[in-house]
Every structure is written in C-alpha cells, then in structure tokens.
Short mmCIF file of C-alpha atoms in Angstrom, two decimals:
data_model
loop_
_atom_site.label_atom_id
_atom_site.label_comp_id
_atom_site.label_asym_id
_atom_site.label_seq_id
_atom_site.Cartn_x
_atom_site.Cartn_y
_atom_site.Cartn_z
CA MET A 1 -4.55 5.03 43.23
CA ASP A 2 -6.33 4.97 46.60
CA GLY A 3 -6.57 8.36 48.16
CA ALA A 4 -5.82 10.22 44.95
CA ASP A 5 -7.85 13.34 44.37
CA ASP A 6 -10.30 12.40 41.59
CA THR A 7 -12.04 15.71 41.11
CA ARG A 8 -11.05 18.73 39.09
CA SER A 9 -12.85 21.97 38.46
CA PHE A 10 -12.44 24.41 35.62
CA PRO A 11 -13.64 28.01 35.53
CA GLY A 12 -17.06 28.16 33.85
CA ALA A 13 -17.41 24.41 33.40
CA ARG A 14 -20.87 23.19 34.28
CA PRO A 15 -22.10 19.61 34.16
CA PRO A 16 -25.23 18.98 32.11
CA ASP A 17 -28.62 19.80 33.60
CA ARG A 18 -30.08 16.57 32.22
CA THR A 19 -28.70 13.34 30.83
CA GLY A 20 -30.30 10.37 29.11
CA PRO A 21 -29.96 7.81 26.36
CA VAL A 22 -31.16 7.85 22.77
CA ASP A 23 -31.46 4.81 20.52
CA ALA A 24 -29.56 4.87 17.23
CA GLY A 25 -30.39 1.72 15.30
CA GLY A 26 -30.02 -0.39 18.44
CA LEU A 27 -26.96 1.43 19.78
CA ARG A 28 -27.32 3.50 22.93
CA LEU A 29 -25.98 7.03 22.64
CA ALA A 30 -25.47 9.18 25.72
CA VAL A 31 -27.15 12.59 25.57
CA ASN A 32 -26.39 15.65 27.68
CA GLU A 33 -28.49 18.79 27.93
CA TRP A 34 -27.99 22.27 29.31
CA GLY A 35 -30.58 25.05 29.65
CA GLU A 36 -34.34 25.32 29.94
CA PRO A 37 -36.22 22.28 28.54
CA ASP A 38 -38.72 24.46 26.67
CA ALA A 39 -36.16 26.77 25.06
CA PRO A 40 -35.45 26.42 21.32
CA VAL A 41 -33.16 23.50 20.57
CA LEU A 42 -29.52 23.96 19.60
CA ALA A 43 -27.74 20.63 19.00
CA LEU A 44 -23.96 20.38 19.27
CA VAL A 45 -22.01 17.63 17.50
CA HIS A 46 -18.47 17.01 18.70
CA GLY A 47 -15.44 16.05 16.64
CA GLY A 48 -13.32 12.92 16.43
CA PHE A 49 -11.75 11.73 19.70
CA ASP A 50 -13.84 14.28 21.59
CA PHE A 51 -17.06 13.75 23.52
CA SER A 52 -20.04 15.88 24.47
CA ARG A 53 -18.63 16.90 27.86
CA THR A 54 -15.93 18.83 25.99
CA PHE A 55 -18.76 21.37 25.65
CA ASP A 56 -18.93 21.85 29.45
CA VAL A 57 -17.90 25.51 29.21
CA PHE A 58 -19.26 26.41 25.77
CA ALA A 59 -22.71 24.79 26.12
CA PRO A 60 -23.68 26.60 29.35
CA MET A 61 -22.82 29.92 27.69
CA LEU A 62 -25.21 29.11 24.84
CA ALA A 63 -27.82 27.83 27.29
CA ASP A 64 -27.59 31.04 29.30
CA GLY A 65 -28.21 32.84 26.01
CA GLY A 66 -31.67 31.27 25.81
CA TRP A 67 -31.15 27.89 24.15
CA ARG A 68 -31.83 24.28 25.11
CA VAL A 69 -28.41 22.92 24.24
CA VAL A 70 -28.24 19.20 23.49
CA ALA A 71 -25.14 17.16 22.71
CA TRP A 72 -24.57 13.44 22.40
CA ASP A 73 -21.51 11.23 22.42
CA ALA A 74 -20.73 9.57 19.10
CA ARG A 75 -20.69 5.77 19.05
CA GLY A 76 -17.61 4.52 20.87
CA HIS A 77 -16.95 7.94 22.42
CA GLY A 78 -17.69 9.27 25.89
CA ASP A 79 -20.54 7.41 27.57
CA SER A 80 -22.07 6.02 24.36
CA GLU A 81 -22.02 2.34 23.59
CA HIS A 82 -19.06 0.87 21.77
CA ALA A 83 -19.91 -0.52 18.33
CA HIS A 84 -18.54 -3.33 16.23
CA PHE A 85 -18.14 -1.10 13.20
CA TYR A 86 -17.25 2.56 12.97
CA SER A 87 -17.68 4.62 9.83
CA TRP A 88 -18.44 8.14 8.74
CA PRO A 89 -21.88 7.19 7.28
CA ALA A 90 -22.76 5.34 10.50
CA ASP A 91 -21.93 8.44 12.53
CA VAL A 92 -24.06 10.51 10.16
CA ARG A 93 -26.97 8.11 10.66
CA ASP A 94 -26.50 8.20 14.44
CA HIS A 95 -26.76 12.01 14.30
CA PHE A 96 -29.95 11.61 12.29
CA CYS A 97 -31.41 9.29 14.94
CA ALA A 98 -30.45 11.62 17.78
CA ILE A 99 -31.84 14.72 16.04
CA SER A 100 -35.05 12.89 15.05
CA ALA A 101 -35.58 11.89 18.68
CA LEU A 102 -35.10 15.48 19.83
CA ALA A 103 -37.68 17.36 17.85
CA ASP A 104 -40.29 17.10 15.13
CA GLU A 105 -39.47 20.57 13.86
CA PRO A 106 -36.23 21.81 12.30
CA ILE A 107 -33.64 22.77 14.91
CA VAL A 108 -30.34 24.64 14.94
CA LEU A 109 -27.28 22.46 14.42
CA LEU A 110 -23.68 23.24 15.34
CA GLY A 111 -20.84 20.88 14.54
CA HIS A 112 -17.17 21.08 15.39
CA SER A 113 -14.44 19.51 13.23
CA LYS A 114 -15.51 16.01 12.12
CA GLY A 115 -18.94 16.67 13.62
CA GLY A 116 -19.29 19.70 11.37
CA GLY A 117 -18.20 17.74 8.33
CA GLN A 118 -20.68 14.99 9.10
CA LEU A 119 -23.51 17.49 9.51
CA LEU A 120 -22.72 18.80 6.02
CA ASP A 121 -23.40 15.32 4.69
CA LEU A 122 -26.49 14.81 6.83
CA LEU A 123 -28.05 18.08 5.71
CA ASP A 124 -27.50 17.16 2.08
CA ALA A 125 -29.64 14.07 2.67
CA ARG A 126 -32.06 15.53 5.20
CA PRO A 127 -32.21 19.32 4.72
CA GLY A 128 -35.45 19.54 6.67
CA LEU A 129 -33.75 18.69 9.95
CA ALA A 130 -32.22 22.13 10.47
CA ARG A 131 -33.23 25.77 10.38
CA ALA A 132 -29.67 27.05 10.76
CA PHE A 133 -26.21 25.51 10.73
CA VAL A 134 -22.99 26.60 12.41
CA ASN A 135 -19.77 24.85 11.42
CA LEU A 136 -16.70 25.29 13.62
CA ASP A 137 -13.57 24.38 11.66
CA GLY A 138 -15.16 21.37 10.00
CA LEU A 139 -14.91 22.44 6.37
CA PRO A 140 -12.36 20.26 4.57
CA SER A 141 -10.07 21.47 1.83
CA GLN A 142 -6.82 19.50 2.02
CA PHE A 143 -6.46 15.91 0.94
CA SER A 144 -2.86 15.26 1.81
CA ALA A 145 0.30 17.04 2.71
CA PRO A 146 1.67 18.63 -0.47
CA ASP A 147 5.27 17.78 0.35
CA ILE A 148 4.75 14.03 0.34
CA ASN A 149 5.26 12.51 -3.06
CA ASP A 150 3.02 9.85 -4.56
CA ARG A 151 5.14 6.85 -3.77
CA GLU A 152 5.79 7.86 -0.17
CA ARG A 153 2.10 8.44 0.35
CA ARG A 154 1.32 4.95 -0.94
CA ARG A 155 3.85 3.45 1.40
CA MET A 156 2.39 5.34 4.30
CA ARG A 157 -1.11 4.14 3.52
CA ARG A 158 0.08 0.56 3.08
CA ALA A 159 1.59 0.76 6.56
CA ASP A 160 -1.68 2.24 7.83
CA LEU A 161 -3.57 -0.70 6.36
CA SER A 162 -1.57 -3.44 7.99
CA ALA A 163 -1.43 -1.56 11.30
CA ALA A 164 -5.20 -1.18 11.31
CA LEU A 165 -5.70 -4.88 10.57
CA ASP A 166 -3.20 -5.85 13.27
CA ARG A 167 -5.12 -3.72 15.69
CA ARG A 168 -8.42 -5.38 14.73
CA ARG A 169 -6.88 -8.80 15.32
CA ARG A 170 -6.03 -7.77 18.87
CA ARG A 171 -9.37 -6.08 19.43
CA ASN A 172 -10.56 -8.28 22.26
CA GLU A 173 -7.34 -7.63 24.19
CA LEU A 174 -7.22 -3.87 23.68
CA ARG A 175 -7.71 -1.67 26.71
CA ARG A 176 -6.95 2.00 27.19
CA ARG A 177 -3.78 2.42 29.20
CA PRO A 178 -4.42 3.42 32.84
CA ASP A 179 -2.78 6.50 34.29
CA THR A 180 -3.21 9.29 36.79
CA ILE A 181 -5.31 12.32 35.94
CA GLU A 182 -2.11 14.23 35.32
CA GLY A 183 -0.72 11.41 33.20
CA LEU A 184 -3.77 11.17 30.94
CA ALA A 185 -3.79 14.94 30.54
CA GLU A 186 -0.11 14.82 29.62
CA ARG A 187 -0.79 12.16 26.98
CA ARG A 188 -3.65 14.15 25.45
CA ALA A 189 -1.63 17.35 25.32
CA PRO A 190 0.00 16.62 21.93
CA MET A 191 -3.50 16.59 20.38
CA ASN A 192 -4.42 19.80 22.19
CA PRO A 193 -1.18 21.78 22.55
CA ARG A 194 -3.01 25.10 22.76
CA LEU A 195 -5.32 24.05 25.61
CA SER A 196 -4.36 24.48 29.26
CA ARG A 197 -3.27 21.60 31.43
CA GLU A 198 -6.02 22.63 33.86
CA TRP A 199 -8.61 22.03 31.13
CA LEU A 200 -7.11 18.74 30.05
CA GLU A 201 -7.10 17.47 33.63
CA TYR A 202 -10.74 18.50 33.96
CA LEU A 203 -11.49 16.58 30.73
CA VAL A 204 -9.99 13.44 32.21
CA THR A 205 -12.49 13.54 35.07
CA VAL A 206 -15.45 13.66 32.67
CA GLY A 207 -14.07 11.68 29.72
CA ALA A 208 -12.29 8.87 31.52
CA ARG A 209 -13.33 6.45 34.20
CA ARG A 210 -11.37 5.22 37.18
CA ASP A 211 -10.77 1.61 38.09
CA ASP A 212 -8.34 -0.18 40.40
CA GLU A 213 -5.42 0.57 38.07
CA GLY A 214 -6.13 4.23 37.45
CA TRP A 215 -7.95 6.40 34.93
CA ARG A 216 -8.70 5.21 31.39
CA TRP A 217 -10.31 7.19 28.57
CA LYS A 218 -13.79 5.85 27.85
CA ILE A 219 -13.29 5.92 24.07
CA ASP A 220 -13.28 2.50 22.42
CA PRO A 221 -9.64 1.37 22.27
CA VAL A 222 -10.10 0.10 18.73
CA LEU A 223 -10.50 3.68 17.56
CA HIS A 224 -7.32 5.47 16.61
CA LEU A 225 -6.29 8.59 14.78
CA GLY A 226 -5.70 8.46 11.07
CA GLY A 227 -7.27 5.71 9.04
CA PHE A 228 -7.82 5.19 5.39
CA GLY A 229 -10.55 4.97 2.81
CA PRO A 230 -11.62 6.78 -0.32
CA TRP A 231 -12.48 10.37 0.44
CA ARG A 232 -12.13 13.69 -1.32
CA PRO A 233 -12.69 17.02 0.47
CA GLN A 234 -14.74 18.40 -2.39
CA TRP A 235 -17.36 15.70 -1.82
CA SER A 236 -18.27 17.39 1.45
CA MET A 237 -17.74 20.92 0.18
CA GLU A 238 -20.24 20.38 -2.62
CA HIS A 239 -22.78 19.76 0.13
CA LEU A 240 -21.94 23.14 1.60
CA ALA A 241 -22.89 24.85 -1.64
CA ALA A 242 -26.23 23.00 -1.63
CA LEU A 243 -27.36 24.37 1.74
CA ASP A 244 -30.43 26.57 1.77
CA LEU A 245 -30.55 27.90 5.33
CA PRO A 246 -28.73 30.45 7.48
CA PHE A 247 -25.09 29.33 7.66
CA LEU A 248 -22.15 30.45 9.75
CA GLY A 249 -18.73 28.92 9.12
CA VAL A 250 -15.86 29.64 11.51
CA LEU A 251 -12.33 28.72 10.48
CA SER A 252 -9.20 28.48 12.56
CA GLY A 253 -6.25 29.98 10.75
CA VAL A 254 -3.63 28.35 12.94
CA GLN A 255 -1.82 26.13 10.49
CA ASP A 256 0.29 24.12 12.93
CA ASP A 257 -2.50 22.88 15.21
CA PRO A 258 -2.13 19.09 14.91
CA MET A 259 -5.87 18.38 14.88
CA GLY A 260 -6.70 21.36 12.64
CA TRP A 261 -8.37 21.06 9.25
CA LYS A 262 -6.25 23.92 7.92
CA SER A 263 -8.78 25.26 5.45
CA ARG A 264 -8.32 28.87 4.47
CA ARG A 265 -10.93 31.46 3.65
CA ASP A 266 -10.26 31.20 -0.09
CA ASP A 267 -10.67 27.41 0.04
CA VAL A 268 -14.16 27.69 1.44
CA ALA A 269 -15.53 30.92 -0.01
CA PRO A 270 -16.37 29.43 -3.46
CA TYR A 271 -18.67 26.88 -1.80
CA LEU A 272 -20.54 29.21 0.56
CA PRO A 273 -24.32 28.94 0.21
CA PRO A 274 -26.31 32.08 -0.68
CA GLY A 275 -26.18 34.47 2.26
CA GLY A 276 -23.68 32.24 4.07
CA ARG A 277 -21.26 33.90 6.46
CA LEU A 278 -17.63 32.92 6.97
CA GLU A 279 -15.38 34.04 9.81
CA TYR A 280 -11.64 33.36 9.86
CA PHE A 281 -9.44 33.76 12.92
CA ASP A 282 -5.73 33.29 12.45
CA ASP A 283 -5.03 33.50 16.17
CA ILE A 284 -7.44 30.81 17.45
CA GLY A 285 -6.67 27.12 17.13
CA HIS A 286 -8.85 24.26 15.91
CA PHE A 287 -10.69 23.95 19.24
CA LEU A 288 -12.09 27.45 18.91
CA HIS A 289 -14.97 26.92 21.32
CA ILE A 290 -12.61 25.65 24.04
CA GLU A 291 -9.78 28.09 23.45
CA GLN A 292 -12.05 31.17 23.24
CA PRO A 293 -15.45 29.99 24.53
CA ARG A 294 -16.86 33.40 25.40
CA PHE A 295 -15.85 34.95 22.09
CA ILE A 296 -17.17 32.05 19.99
CA ALA A 297 -20.36 31.71 22.05
CA ASP A 298 -21.07 35.42 21.57
CA LEU A 299 -20.45 35.06 17.84
CA VAL A 300 -22.88 32.13 17.64
CA LEU A 301 -25.51 33.82 19.83
CA GLU A 302 -25.36 36.97 17.74
CA PHE A 303 -25.76 34.92 14.54
CA LEU A 304 -28.69 32.97 16.00
CA GLU A 305 -30.44 35.91 17.63
CA PRO A 306 -33.01 36.33 14.79
CA LEU A 307 -33.94 32.64 15.22
CA ARG A 308 -34.45 32.54 18.95
CA MET B 1 -23.67 -35.04 3.37
CA SER B 2 -23.56 -31.89 5.48
CA ARG B 3 -20.43 -29.83 5.07
CA ARG B 4 -18.22 -28.76 7.92
CA VAL B 5 -18.47 -25.21 9.22
CA GLU B 6 -15.64 -23.55 11.12
CA HIS B 7 -15.86 -20.27 12.93
CA VAL B 8 -13.45 -17.40 13.24
CA THR B 9 -13.91 -14.33 15.39
CA ASN B 10 -13.70 -10.69 14.49
CA GLY B 11 -13.93 -8.80 17.78
CA ARG B 12 -16.97 -10.12 19.55
CA LEU B 13 -18.60 -11.45 16.37
CA ARG B 14 -18.45 -15.03 15.14
CA LEU B 15 -18.06 -15.55 11.42
CA ALA B 16 -18.91 -18.76 9.55
CA VAL B 17 -16.28 -20.37 7.32
CA HIS B 18 -17.79 -23.19 5.26
CA VAL B 19 -15.44 -25.99 4.29
CA LEU B 20 -16.56 -26.74 0.74
CA ALA B 21 -13.67 -29.10 0.01
CA GLU B 22 -11.23 -30.69 2.43
CA GLY B 23 -7.58 -31.08 1.51
CA GLU B 24 -3.98 -30.09 2.13
CA GLY B 25 -2.09 -27.01 1.07
CA VAL B 26 -3.03 -23.40 0.45
CA PRO B 27 -6.81 -22.93 0.69
CA LEU B 28 -8.90 -21.23 -1.95
CA LEU B 29 -11.14 -18.77 -0.09
CA LEU B 30 -14.41 -17.74 -1.70
CA LEU B 31 -15.95 -14.34 -0.92
CA HIS B 32 -19.58 -13.90 -1.86
CA GLY B 33 -21.41 -10.91 -3.29
CA LEU B 34 -23.53 -8.31 -1.54
CA GLY B 35 -26.62 -9.78 0.15
CA ASP B 36 -25.48 -13.28 -0.70
CA ARG B 37 -23.86 -16.08 1.32
CA THR B 38 -21.55 -19.01 0.70
CA GLY B 39 -23.18 -21.44 -1.70
CA ALA B 40 -24.29 -24.93 -0.73
CA GLU B 41 -21.61 -26.69 -2.74
CA ARG B 42 -18.18 -26.17 -4.16
CA PRO B 43 -18.61 -24.25 -7.43
CA ALA B 44 -17.80 -26.17 -10.60
CA TRP B 45 -15.45 -23.41 -11.77
CA SER B 46 -13.15 -24.14 -8.81
CA ALA B 47 -12.45 -27.70 -10.03
CA ALA B 48 -8.81 -26.96 -10.88
CA TRP B 49 -7.98 -26.00 -7.30
CA PRO B 50 -5.99 -28.87 -5.74
CA GLY B 51 -6.34 -27.93 -2.07
CA PRO B 52 -9.10 -27.08 0.38
CA VAL B 53 -11.90 -24.72 -0.64
CA LEU B 54 -13.40 -22.44 2.01
CA GLY B 55 -16.30 -19.99 1.86
CA LEU B 56 -16.58 -17.05 4.29
CA ASP B 57 -19.93 -15.52 5.17
CA PHE B 58 -19.25 -11.80 5.65
CA THR B 59 -20.45 -10.09 8.81
CA GLY B 60 -24.23 -9.69 8.71
CA HIS B 61 -24.60 -12.32 5.98
CA GLY B 62 -25.43 -16.02 5.92
CA SER B 63 -24.55 -17.81 9.13
CA SER B 64 -22.27 -15.07 10.49
CA ASP B 65 -23.18 -12.73 13.34
CA ARG B 66 -24.78 -9.37 12.73
CA PRO B 67 -23.49 -6.30 14.59
CA VAL B 68 -25.71 -3.65 16.16
CA GLY B 69 -26.05 -0.36 14.33
CA GLY B 70 -24.44 -1.11 10.98
CA GLY B 71 -21.33 0.84 9.99
CA TYR B 72 -20.38 -1.51 7.16
CA THR B 73 -17.58 -0.52 4.85
CA PRO B 74 -15.50 -2.72 2.56
CA GLU B 75 -12.49 -1.63 4.58
CA ASN B 76 -14.19 -2.99 7.71
CA LEU B 77 -14.95 -6.26 5.88
CA MET B 78 -11.24 -6.66 5.20
CA ALA B 79 -10.98 -7.56 8.88
CA ASP B 80 -13.41 -10.45 8.28
CA VAL B 81 -11.01 -11.89 5.73
CA ASP B 82 -8.03 -11.09 7.92
CA ALA B 83 -9.64 -13.17 10.69
CA VAL B 84 -9.52 -16.16 8.29
CA LEU B 85 -5.90 -15.39 7.40
CA ALA B 86 -5.04 -15.33 11.10
CA VAL B 87 -6.27 -18.92 11.44
CA HIS B 88 -5.41 -20.46 8.07
CA GLY B 89 -2.34 -18.52 6.97
CA PRO B 90 -1.76 -17.80 3.28
CA VAL B 91 -4.70 -18.22 0.89
CA CYS B 92 -5.77 -17.49 -2.65
CA ILE B 93 -9.12 -15.75 -3.02
CA VAL B 94 -11.93 -15.70 -5.54
CA GLY B 95 -14.19 -12.74 -4.83
CA ARG B 96 -17.52 -12.20 -6.48
CA GLY B 97 -19.14 -8.76 -6.66
CA LEU B 98 -18.63 -7.06 -3.30
CA GLY B 99 -16.30 -9.95 -2.50
CA ALA B 100 -14.12 -8.98 -5.47
CA TRP B 101 -13.67 -5.45 -4.13
CA VAL B 102 -12.86 -6.76 -0.63
CA ALA B 103 -10.49 -9.32 -2.18
CA LEU B 104 -8.59 -6.54 -3.93
CA LEU B 105 -8.33 -4.51 -0.71
CA ILE B 106 -7.03 -7.41 1.36
CA ALA B 107 -4.61 -8.42 -1.40
CA GLY B 108 -3.10 -4.95 -1.11
CA ALA B 109 -3.18 -4.88 2.67
CA ARG B 110 -1.78 -8.38 3.29
CA PRO B 111 0.32 -9.21 0.21
CA GLN B 112 2.37 -11.79 2.08
CA LEU B 113 -0.75 -13.72 3.10
CA VAL B 114 -2.84 -13.36 -0.04
CA HIS B 115 -0.96 -15.19 -2.77
CA GLY B 116 -3.43 -14.41 -5.52
CA VAL B 117 -6.94 -13.12 -6.16
CA VAL B 118 -9.55 -13.54 -8.87
CA LEU B 119 -12.03 -10.70 -9.26
CA ALA B 120 -15.29 -12.10 -10.59
CA ASP B 121 -18.81 -10.99 -11.43
CA GLY B 122 -21.34 -10.91 -8.62
CA THR B 123 -23.74 -8.72 -6.67
CA GLY B 124 -22.47 -5.41 -5.38
CA LEU B 125 -19.58 -5.19 -7.83
CA ALA B 126 -19.97 -1.47 -8.54
CA GLY B 127 -20.72 -0.26 -4.99
CA GLY B 128 -21.78 3.36 -5.02
CA GLY B 129 -19.62 4.21 -8.04
CA PRO B 130 -16.48 6.32 -8.34
CA GLU B 131 -18.05 9.33 -6.61
CA PRO B 132 -20.59 9.50 -3.79
CA PRO B 133 -24.14 8.75 -4.93
CA SER B 134 -27.03 11.01 -3.96
CA PRO B 135 -27.11 11.13 -0.18
CA HIS B 136 -29.45 8.82 1.67
CA VAL B 137 -29.69 8.55 5.44
CA THR B 138 -32.14 6.22 7.11
CA SER B 139 -32.38 3.83 10.04
CA PHE B 140 -34.02 0.43 10.39
CA ASP B 141 -36.00 -1.10 13.21
CA GLY B 142 -36.22 -4.66 11.87
CA PRO B 143 -35.48 -7.81 13.84
CA ALA B 144 -31.85 -8.04 14.91
CA GLU B 145 -31.58 -11.56 13.49
CA ASP B 146 -32.34 -10.53 9.89
CA ARG B 147 -29.76 -11.74 7.36
CA PRO B 148 -28.57 -10.13 5.25
CA ASP B 149 -28.43 -7.17 7.58
CA PRO B 150 -30.36 -4.28 5.98
CA TYR B 151 -27.57 -1.92 7.02
CA ALA B 152 -25.14 -4.04 5.02
CA LEU B 153 -27.39 -3.88 1.97
CA LEU B 154 -27.71 -0.11 2.30
CA GLU B 155 -24.13 0.80 3.14
CA LEU B 156 -22.26 -1.63 0.91
CA ALA B 157 -24.31 -0.60 -2.10
CA ARG B 158 -23.25 3.02 -1.60
CA ASP B 159 -19.56 2.96 -0.68
CA VAL B 160 -17.36 4.95 -3.03
CA ARG B 161 -14.85 3.09 -5.20
CA PRO B 162 -12.59 5.53 -7.05
CA PRO B 163 -10.42 3.97 -9.76
CA ASP B 164 -7.21 5.58 -8.45
CA TYR B 165 -7.90 4.18 -4.98
CA ALA B 166 -8.35 0.71 -6.49
CA VAL B 167 -5.09 1.01 -8.41
CA ASP B 168 -3.23 1.87 -5.20
CA PHE B 169 -4.23 -1.54 -3.85
CA VAL B 170 -3.11 -3.23 -7.07
CA ARG B 171 0.31 -1.61 -6.64
CA PHE B 172 0.52 -2.64 -3.01
CA ALA B 173 -0.24 -6.24 -3.99
CA VAL B 174 1.94 -6.43 -7.09
CA GLU B 175 4.96 -4.61 -5.65
CA GLU B 176 5.16 -6.88 -2.60
CA SER B 177 4.04 -10.18 -4.10
CA GLU B 178 6.56 -12.89 -4.98
CA ARG B 179 4.08 -14.44 -7.42
CA GLU B 180 3.61 -13.87 -11.08
CA ALA B 181 0.41 -11.92 -11.85
CA PRO B 182 -1.23 -12.23 -8.43
CA ILE B 183 -4.36 -10.38 -9.56
CA VAL B 184 -6.64 -11.84 -12.21
CA VAL B 185 -9.75 -10.12 -13.54
CA SER B 186 -12.41 -12.49 -14.81
CA ALA B 187 -15.50 -10.29 -14.43
CA ARG B 188 -17.28 -9.45 -17.65
CA ILE B 189 -19.06 -6.48 -16.09
CA ARG B 190 -16.50 -3.81 -15.30
CA PRO B 191 -17.39 -0.73 -13.30
CA PRO B 192 -14.81 2.08 -13.42
CA TRP B 193 -12.70 0.69 -10.55
CA LEU B 194 -12.42 -2.69 -12.21
CA GLU B 195 -11.60 -1.20 -15.62
CA ALA B 196 -8.73 0.61 -13.96
CA VAL B 197 -7.56 -2.55 -12.20
CA ALA B 198 -7.70 -4.56 -15.42
CA ASP B 199 -5.54 -1.93 -17.14
CA ALA B 200 -2.94 -1.83 -14.36
CA VAL B 201 0.52 -3.31 -14.74
CA GLY B 202 0.81 -6.85 -13.33
CA VAL B 203 -2.89 -7.72 -13.73
CA VAL B 204 -4.05 -10.44 -16.12
CA ASP B 205 -7.42 -11.08 -17.68
CA LEU B 206 -8.78 -14.64 -17.81
CA PRO B 207 -12.15 -16.43 -17.72
CA LEU B 208 -13.06 -17.67 -14.26
CA GLU B 209 -12.14 -21.34 -14.63
CA GLU B 210 -8.83 -20.48 -16.26
CA ALA B 211 -8.18 -17.87 -13.59
CA VAL B 212 -8.51 -20.49 -10.85
CA ALA B 213 -6.21 -22.79 -12.80
CA HIS B 214 -3.70 -19.92 -13.18
CA LEU B 215 -3.65 -19.39 -9.40
CA ALA B 216 -3.34 -23.14 -8.84
CA ARG B 217 -0.20 -23.11 -11.02
CA THR B 218 1.42 -19.92 -9.82
CA ALA B 219 0.29 -19.24 -6.27
CA THR B 220 0.08 -22.51 -4.36
#
C-alpha cells in the first residue's frame, strides 16, 4: 500500500471544527462539532453502521445556518471505543450521557435511521432533554417482509442465532478485512447504492484507518447487519405519539433502498404528536441528508428557524 | 473443601465456571437468577444427576468479569453459555429466573449442544414483561468492580419477553432435538412467556427434582 494516495475530497465536505471525547458510563465516545461554540446546540445522531463523519457535508450546512452542530460516534462505531456488549438500550443511554454532557438546557435533536428511532425512546424517558426533534427516516412501521411465511421466518431467525453465536466465539480473532480505498468503497456500495462512488471513497478516508495491509473500517468487527431479539415497531411509534415538542419527521419513499425503513406516510400519520409535521419524498433514498444535503438542510433550518 | 473453578472466555472477558460436582459424562450446567451467583454447594435437587455439575456466573455477576458500559441483554448472555458449550460440548441446563430465560434461548439456538433444559423459579424470571415497561434511562458512576453490575440489574430487569418470541425458541429446540421432551417447566411462578412455553407442544411440566431426574434419564 506504500505510495497509495490516501486522501479524498468531496464537494462541500468539511472536517469538524472541534473534536473531543465524552464519557458514557466508562466508555469513551468520540464527539465532533461544527459551527460557533456559543451558537444554539443541534445534536445529530447517526444510524447503524454509520458514524458521525457521515455528516461532513450536512453538518456544515446546518452550522452555517447558525447552529453549533454536535455529533458523536455510537459505541463500536467510528472513533468511539469498542464495547463488550451492544444493545439498543445501551445506545440510548450513551446518547443520554452525550446529550447531558453537552448542555444543561433542552437542545434540538436530529436522528437519522436507527439514531432517530433511538431518540424516540430516549425522549419518552427523558422528555426534558429536547426542545425540538427532527427524525430522518427513523420511524419504524414494518416488522418483517410480508411475503415470508411463518415457518420460513423461524428458520431464518434460527440461522441468524447460530451465526451470531459462531461470530461471538471467534470474536477475539475478528478483524475488518483490509482493502484499498476503492475496494472498501466498492464493498460498502451495496448498502448505499444511491450514493456516489466519490462519496463512498471519501467516507473510507474518515471512517476507516490504514495499516500495513491496507484500509479497514473502524467499526467493531463483531457488529454485523441484521440480528434478532424481541421488537415491535409500534413500541417505538407509541413514543412518537407521546412527544410534546416541535416535531419534524422526514420519510424516504424509495422502497427498494436496502437500508431503508420503508415506512409510508399513512403508517406514521396516526402517531404524529399534536402539531407534528411529516414530509414524504418518494424520490430520495434512506440517506436523505447525504443524497440531497442542501435540500434537507434547508428543510431542517426552515423548521428550526423559530427556535434559533 | 474448596471447589474447583474453571474459566471460559467470552471476547475479552473471563467467566467463572464452578465445578460443583466432578464426574464423567454430560454435565448439568446451572444458570443463576438475576443479581445472584452460583451457590456455594451442589443443590440438593440436583441429586439425581449422575455426571458433573457446573455453575456459570453470568457476565457482571459473581466471580466473572464485568464489562464497561453495560449493554446487557439475555441474547448477549446466550454467548456466556455458548462459551461453556465451546469447552465442554453438550450439556443439560437448569436455569433459575433470568437463567431460565437464557436457558430457553440457548436451547433454541444450539439444539444439538443443549440436550435438555429445566426452567425453574428464581430472580428475574419475568424480565420487563411481554411489552416494554415504562421507559427509564440512567447511568451509573459506581466502582467498576461492583458485582452484580448495576447495569445488569437495570437492563436485565427490563428486557421484553413476548410469549410468541419464547415459543419460537421452544419450536427451534423441539424441532431439532433428538430427545424426548427436551424442555421441562418446573417453575411455580409463571409470567406470560413461561405460561406460553408450558402450553407449547413438546414441553413437560414436572417439579424440580423430578425434572432433573427426567433429564438424567432422557438426555444424558
């Protein structure tokens, strides 16, 4: 790998103005900030298998709109410490720790995908943390594919179980596979088929690290897509109905985006809190803020203008 | 006489496996309840078991290591038991309370290695119930050596245990097991998940001592 070009740029991408750690129950989370330190706080929570530097284009747009934009890497993701255990409630608690360390007053929260779903749960437990909430395609409505019958689904989950345990047994040996920048971008492309190769290569340079064998994603190798456990989408959606603060939900209507949550307007509308606003775009994929950063940033800034 | 303690590893953590009775053949593995640890001696109700008797201290409990930052789920604790299976091979399990729920999960996930399970009364049997309890998010700053880990006490008292989810694991275990009635319910207290398990096809209902004797006959 000697001599390989290890930098990439992307139009509008800006590294954070400040970085630092925050303690979450003994775990070190990596925090990135954009914008003026004394501007009102807008915290961004990324989704599964993402990391805070995936906001490198979106966050500066919000910061230039007058906000101190703060984002942290979830445990095991980006530059945050790897943990022994990973769970949805642990992520929610980590967000609580990060937000509590940021401000004594309620702040504005924005979550994408899993990050948005986790903020729904956090705000049900700690409503005083936020004064407004923006959710980007993190409103669940589908439990399983409707064309898979009961027995097949059980078989699939049984296979998931043993595969997950096998993976845990090999945990100490697991390492992310090394590759070139182009190779890692190529391997991520199936998760992000609507995002440009230029963007994915840029992501490698901020979300992977280089060693003698090449580039490896920083994410803990024990983490993998899928998983199992008791969960029902309505458990989170009931939390949406309980919100009592300005709320903006933005849904992607692209139904074949592999990472998409695929909720439709009619799935979500019955749970909207009083005064809540819902936007639905059938031509923007799950990564709305990466695919159309200017459009989504303007939408968020317009929604937040009365709060600035 | 002090008993022998073995250790198995789950990732970077070391877990204590107490050898409560030495012997040959398939071990009987005991899984304790929430906040508890392996008892000092072999329980009297295990007298019918002819082989070795082992007791695992779950992560964050007893003499086992405690992770940083919590994140406990029963599904994660399955890997504790799987670490024992990796070393000892096939076992039968008696789980009490939380240990009963984890025993059911691992019986479904590793039916070839878990020849039979007894689900018994103990602490943490109900978990958080069949639907999520009222939300509660907090963090702890206590000493890192505290056992049981306060995060374990918080998180494993609140995990959701839907009856239909439990029955999926019964089906996994029963469909793939070569043994007769590999799941025995002996608990007298039956939260919704355990009621559903007790009603499922292939599950039998016996008092604890008889349940151990049943496994000794059918699953060793």
